[in-house]
Short mmCIF file of C-alpha atoms in Angstrom, two decimals:
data_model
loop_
_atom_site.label_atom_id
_atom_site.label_comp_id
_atom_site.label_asym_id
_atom_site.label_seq_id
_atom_site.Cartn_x
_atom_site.Cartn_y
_atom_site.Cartn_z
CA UNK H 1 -1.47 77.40 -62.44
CA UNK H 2 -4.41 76.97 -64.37
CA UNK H 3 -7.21 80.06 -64.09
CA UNK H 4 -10.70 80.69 -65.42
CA UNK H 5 -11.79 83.48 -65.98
CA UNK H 6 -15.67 84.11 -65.06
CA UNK H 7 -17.63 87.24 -65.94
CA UNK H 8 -20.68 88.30 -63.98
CA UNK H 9 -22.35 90.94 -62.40
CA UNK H 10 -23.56 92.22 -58.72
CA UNK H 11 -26.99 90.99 -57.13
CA UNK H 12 -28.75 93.81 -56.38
CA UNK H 13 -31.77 92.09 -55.32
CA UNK H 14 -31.91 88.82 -52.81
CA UNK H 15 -34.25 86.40 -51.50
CA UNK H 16 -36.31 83.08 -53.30
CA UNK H 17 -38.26 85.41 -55.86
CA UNK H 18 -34.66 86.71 -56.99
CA UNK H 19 -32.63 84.08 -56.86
CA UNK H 20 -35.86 81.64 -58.92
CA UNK H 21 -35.70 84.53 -61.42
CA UNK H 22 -31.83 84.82 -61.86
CA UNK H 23 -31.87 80.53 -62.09
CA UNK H 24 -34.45 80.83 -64.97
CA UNK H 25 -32.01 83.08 -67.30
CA UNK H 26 -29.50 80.40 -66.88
CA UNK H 27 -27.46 82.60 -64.42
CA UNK H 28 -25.92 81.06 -60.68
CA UNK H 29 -25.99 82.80 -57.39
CA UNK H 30 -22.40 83.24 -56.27
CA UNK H 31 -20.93 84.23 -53.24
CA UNK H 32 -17.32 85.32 -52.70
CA UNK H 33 -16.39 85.47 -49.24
CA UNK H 34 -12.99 85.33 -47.03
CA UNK H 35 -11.56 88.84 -48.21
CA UNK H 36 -12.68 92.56 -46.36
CA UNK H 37 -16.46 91.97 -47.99
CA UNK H 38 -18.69 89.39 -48.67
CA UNK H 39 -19.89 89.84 -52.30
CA UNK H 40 -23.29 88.36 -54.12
CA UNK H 41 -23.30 88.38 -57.69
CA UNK H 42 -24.70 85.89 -60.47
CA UNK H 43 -23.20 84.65 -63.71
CA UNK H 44 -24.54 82.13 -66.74
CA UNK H 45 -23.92 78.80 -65.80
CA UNK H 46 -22.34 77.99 -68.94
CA UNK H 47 -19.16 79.79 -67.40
CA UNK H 48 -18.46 77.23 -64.82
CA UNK H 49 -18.59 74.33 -66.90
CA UNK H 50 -14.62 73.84 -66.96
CA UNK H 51 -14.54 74.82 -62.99
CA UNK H 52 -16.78 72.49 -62.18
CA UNK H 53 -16.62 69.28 -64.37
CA UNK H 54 -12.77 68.65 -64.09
CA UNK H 55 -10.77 66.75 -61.29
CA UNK H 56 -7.84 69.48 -61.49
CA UNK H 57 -7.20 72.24 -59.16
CA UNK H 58 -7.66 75.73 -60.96
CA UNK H 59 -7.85 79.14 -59.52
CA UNK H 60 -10.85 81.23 -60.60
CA UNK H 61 -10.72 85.13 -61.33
CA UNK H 62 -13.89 86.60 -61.14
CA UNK H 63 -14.64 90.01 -63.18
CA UNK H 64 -17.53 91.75 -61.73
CA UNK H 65 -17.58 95.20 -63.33
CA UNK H 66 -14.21 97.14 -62.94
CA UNK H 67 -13.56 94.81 -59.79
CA UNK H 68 -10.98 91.36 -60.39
CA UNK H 69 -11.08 89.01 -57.37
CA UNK H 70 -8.90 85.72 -57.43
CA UNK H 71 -10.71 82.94 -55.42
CA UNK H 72 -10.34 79.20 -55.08
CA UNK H 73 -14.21 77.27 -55.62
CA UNK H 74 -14.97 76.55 -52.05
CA UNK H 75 -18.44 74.53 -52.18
CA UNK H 76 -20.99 73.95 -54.58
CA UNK H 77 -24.43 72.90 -54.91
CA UNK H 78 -27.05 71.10 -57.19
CA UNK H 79 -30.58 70.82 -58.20
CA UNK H 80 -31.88 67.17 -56.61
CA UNK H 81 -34.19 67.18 -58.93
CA UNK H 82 -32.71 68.78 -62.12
CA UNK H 83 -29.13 67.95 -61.21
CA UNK H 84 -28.26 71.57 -62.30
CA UNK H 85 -26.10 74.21 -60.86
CA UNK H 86 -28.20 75.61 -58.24
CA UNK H 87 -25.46 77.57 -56.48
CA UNK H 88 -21.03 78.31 -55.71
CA UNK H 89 -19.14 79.12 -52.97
CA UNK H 90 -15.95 81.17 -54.00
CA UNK H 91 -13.28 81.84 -51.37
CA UNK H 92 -11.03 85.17 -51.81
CA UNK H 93 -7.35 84.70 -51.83
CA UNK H 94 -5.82 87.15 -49.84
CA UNK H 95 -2.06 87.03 -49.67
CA UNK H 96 -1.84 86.67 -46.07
CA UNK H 97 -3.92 84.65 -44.97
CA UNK H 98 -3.28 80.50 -45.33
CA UNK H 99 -6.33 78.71 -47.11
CA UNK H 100 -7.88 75.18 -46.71
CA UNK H 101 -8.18 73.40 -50.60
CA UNK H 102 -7.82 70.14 -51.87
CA UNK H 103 -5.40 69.53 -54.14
CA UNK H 104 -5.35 66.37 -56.67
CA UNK H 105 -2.64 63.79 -56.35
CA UNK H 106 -0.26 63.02 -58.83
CA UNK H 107 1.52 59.46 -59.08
CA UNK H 108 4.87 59.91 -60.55
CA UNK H 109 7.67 56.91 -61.21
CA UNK H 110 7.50 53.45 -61.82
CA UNK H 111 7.17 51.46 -58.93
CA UNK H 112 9.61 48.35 -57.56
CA UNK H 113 7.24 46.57 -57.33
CA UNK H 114 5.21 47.00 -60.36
CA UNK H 115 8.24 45.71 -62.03
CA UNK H 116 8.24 42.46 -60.26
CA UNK H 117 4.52 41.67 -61.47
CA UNK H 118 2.09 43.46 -58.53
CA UNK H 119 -0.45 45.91 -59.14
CA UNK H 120 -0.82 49.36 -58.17
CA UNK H 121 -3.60 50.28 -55.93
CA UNK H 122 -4.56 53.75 -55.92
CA UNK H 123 -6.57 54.13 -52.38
CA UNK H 124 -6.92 58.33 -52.45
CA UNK H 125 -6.84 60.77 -55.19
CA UNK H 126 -6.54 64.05 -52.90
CA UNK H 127 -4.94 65.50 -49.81
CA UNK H 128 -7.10 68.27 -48.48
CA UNK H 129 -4.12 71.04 -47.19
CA UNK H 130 -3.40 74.51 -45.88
CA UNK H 131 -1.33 76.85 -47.53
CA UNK H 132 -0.44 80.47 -48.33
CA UNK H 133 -2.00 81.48 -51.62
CA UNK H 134 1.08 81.94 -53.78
CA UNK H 135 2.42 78.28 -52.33
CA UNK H 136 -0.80 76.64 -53.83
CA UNK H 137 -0.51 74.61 -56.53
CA UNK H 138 -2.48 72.50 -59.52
CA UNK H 139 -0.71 69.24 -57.72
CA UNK H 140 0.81 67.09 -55.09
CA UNK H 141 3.27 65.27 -56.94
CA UNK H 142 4.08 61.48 -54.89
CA UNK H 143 6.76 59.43 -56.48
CA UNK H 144 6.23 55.42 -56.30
CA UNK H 145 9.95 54.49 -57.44
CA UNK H 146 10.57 53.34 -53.60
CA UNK H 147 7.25 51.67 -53.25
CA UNK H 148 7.96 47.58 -53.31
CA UNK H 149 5.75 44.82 -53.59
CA UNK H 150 2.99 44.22 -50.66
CA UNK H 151 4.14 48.15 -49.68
CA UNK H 152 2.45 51.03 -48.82
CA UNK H 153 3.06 55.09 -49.41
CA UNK H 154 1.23 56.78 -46.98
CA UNK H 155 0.33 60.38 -46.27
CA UNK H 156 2.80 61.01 -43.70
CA UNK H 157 5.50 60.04 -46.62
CA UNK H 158 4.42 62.91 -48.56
CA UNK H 159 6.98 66.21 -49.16
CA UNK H 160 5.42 69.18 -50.23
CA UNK H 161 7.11 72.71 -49.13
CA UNK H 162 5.26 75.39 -47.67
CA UNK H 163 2.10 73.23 -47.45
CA UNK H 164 0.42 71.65 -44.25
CA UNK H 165 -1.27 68.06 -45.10
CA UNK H 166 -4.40 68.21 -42.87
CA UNK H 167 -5.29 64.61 -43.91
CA UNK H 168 -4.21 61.82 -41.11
CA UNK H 169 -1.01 60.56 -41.67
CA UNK H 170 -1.36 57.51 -41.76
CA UNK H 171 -4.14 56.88 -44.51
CA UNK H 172 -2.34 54.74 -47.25
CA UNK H 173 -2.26 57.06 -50.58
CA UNK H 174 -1.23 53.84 -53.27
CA UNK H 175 -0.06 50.01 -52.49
CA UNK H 176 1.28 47.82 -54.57
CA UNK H 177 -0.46 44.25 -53.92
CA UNK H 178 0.32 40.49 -55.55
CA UNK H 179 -1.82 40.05 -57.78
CA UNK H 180 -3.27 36.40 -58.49
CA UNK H 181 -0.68 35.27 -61.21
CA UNK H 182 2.15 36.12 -59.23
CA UNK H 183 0.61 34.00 -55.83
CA UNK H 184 -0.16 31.00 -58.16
CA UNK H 185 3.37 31.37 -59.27
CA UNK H 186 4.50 31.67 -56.03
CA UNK H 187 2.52 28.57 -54.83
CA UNK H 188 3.70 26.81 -57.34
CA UNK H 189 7.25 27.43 -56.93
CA UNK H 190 6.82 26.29 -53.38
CA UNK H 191 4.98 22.99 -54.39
CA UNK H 192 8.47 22.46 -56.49
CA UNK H 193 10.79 22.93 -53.33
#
């Protein structure tokens, strides 16, 4: 799986005079919380970029002095005016304990009904889930050979191992639907008959 690395250091000092001052050296408050401490530290913003800006799931290792901590981004805010980082939520992977991510869909095959002339209909892109640590991965992966025309693949159709889908299960993930070429054709097959 995928990991950035991000280097920053402790907070020693809190509160809006602080956190103003650490914003206008290009540096974002962080907090890393879930593991035996909650910990406050700041790094440049710049370091985020390919956390942040990308639809994949990626694990983040933060380096704060002689200290490593793997976490998973958790939340993260924005500027409303400047549309900037403003602030990030990290969550600390302990071993033990099962975390709540979402994880990116992947469509894999080539659909039945595809082949006959529909179109595929992508409704979701991500399944929010539960899972050990060392079961998380970058992907679901949902395979669309089965799915025929007018069809639907749906959440509770999904297999992953060792991971609890906390989405409802009956939210349609992809359909394949007629599109209008294949009803006119359709129509006019039946005006034939």
């Amino acid at each position: 799986m995928k990991t950035i690395t991000i280097e920053g250091q402790l907070r020693s000092e809190f509160g809006k005079k602080a956190t103003r001052q650490a914003r206008s050296e290009g540096q974002v408050p962080c907090v890393i919380y879930g593991g035996a401490e909650t910990v406050s530290f700041s790094a440049p913003a710049v370091s985020f970029k390919n956390l942040i800006y990308t639809p994949d799931f990626q694990l983040a290792e933060i380096k704060l002095g002689s200290k490593v901590y793997r976490c998973v981004l958790k939340d993260k805010q924005f500027d409303t005016v400047t549309d900037e980082l403003s602030h990030i939520d990290f969550l600390e992977l302990v071993e033990d304990k099962p975390v709540a991510v979402t994880l990116p869909i992947r469509i894999v095959g080539q659909s039945e009904g595809v082949k006959a002339g529909g179109k595929l209909v992508v409704k979701i892109k991500a399944l929010k889930v539960k899972a050990l640590p060392k079961y998380l991965r970058e992907n679901i992966e949902v395979s669309i050979d089965n799915l025929e025309l007018n069809g639907n693949i749906r959440v509770e159709d999904v297999v992953a191992e060792n991971i609890e889908i906390l989405n409802s299960p009956r939210i349609p993930i992809a359909s394949v639907v007629m599109t209008r070429q294949l009803r006119q054709e359709e129509a006019a097959e039946g005006k034939k008959k």
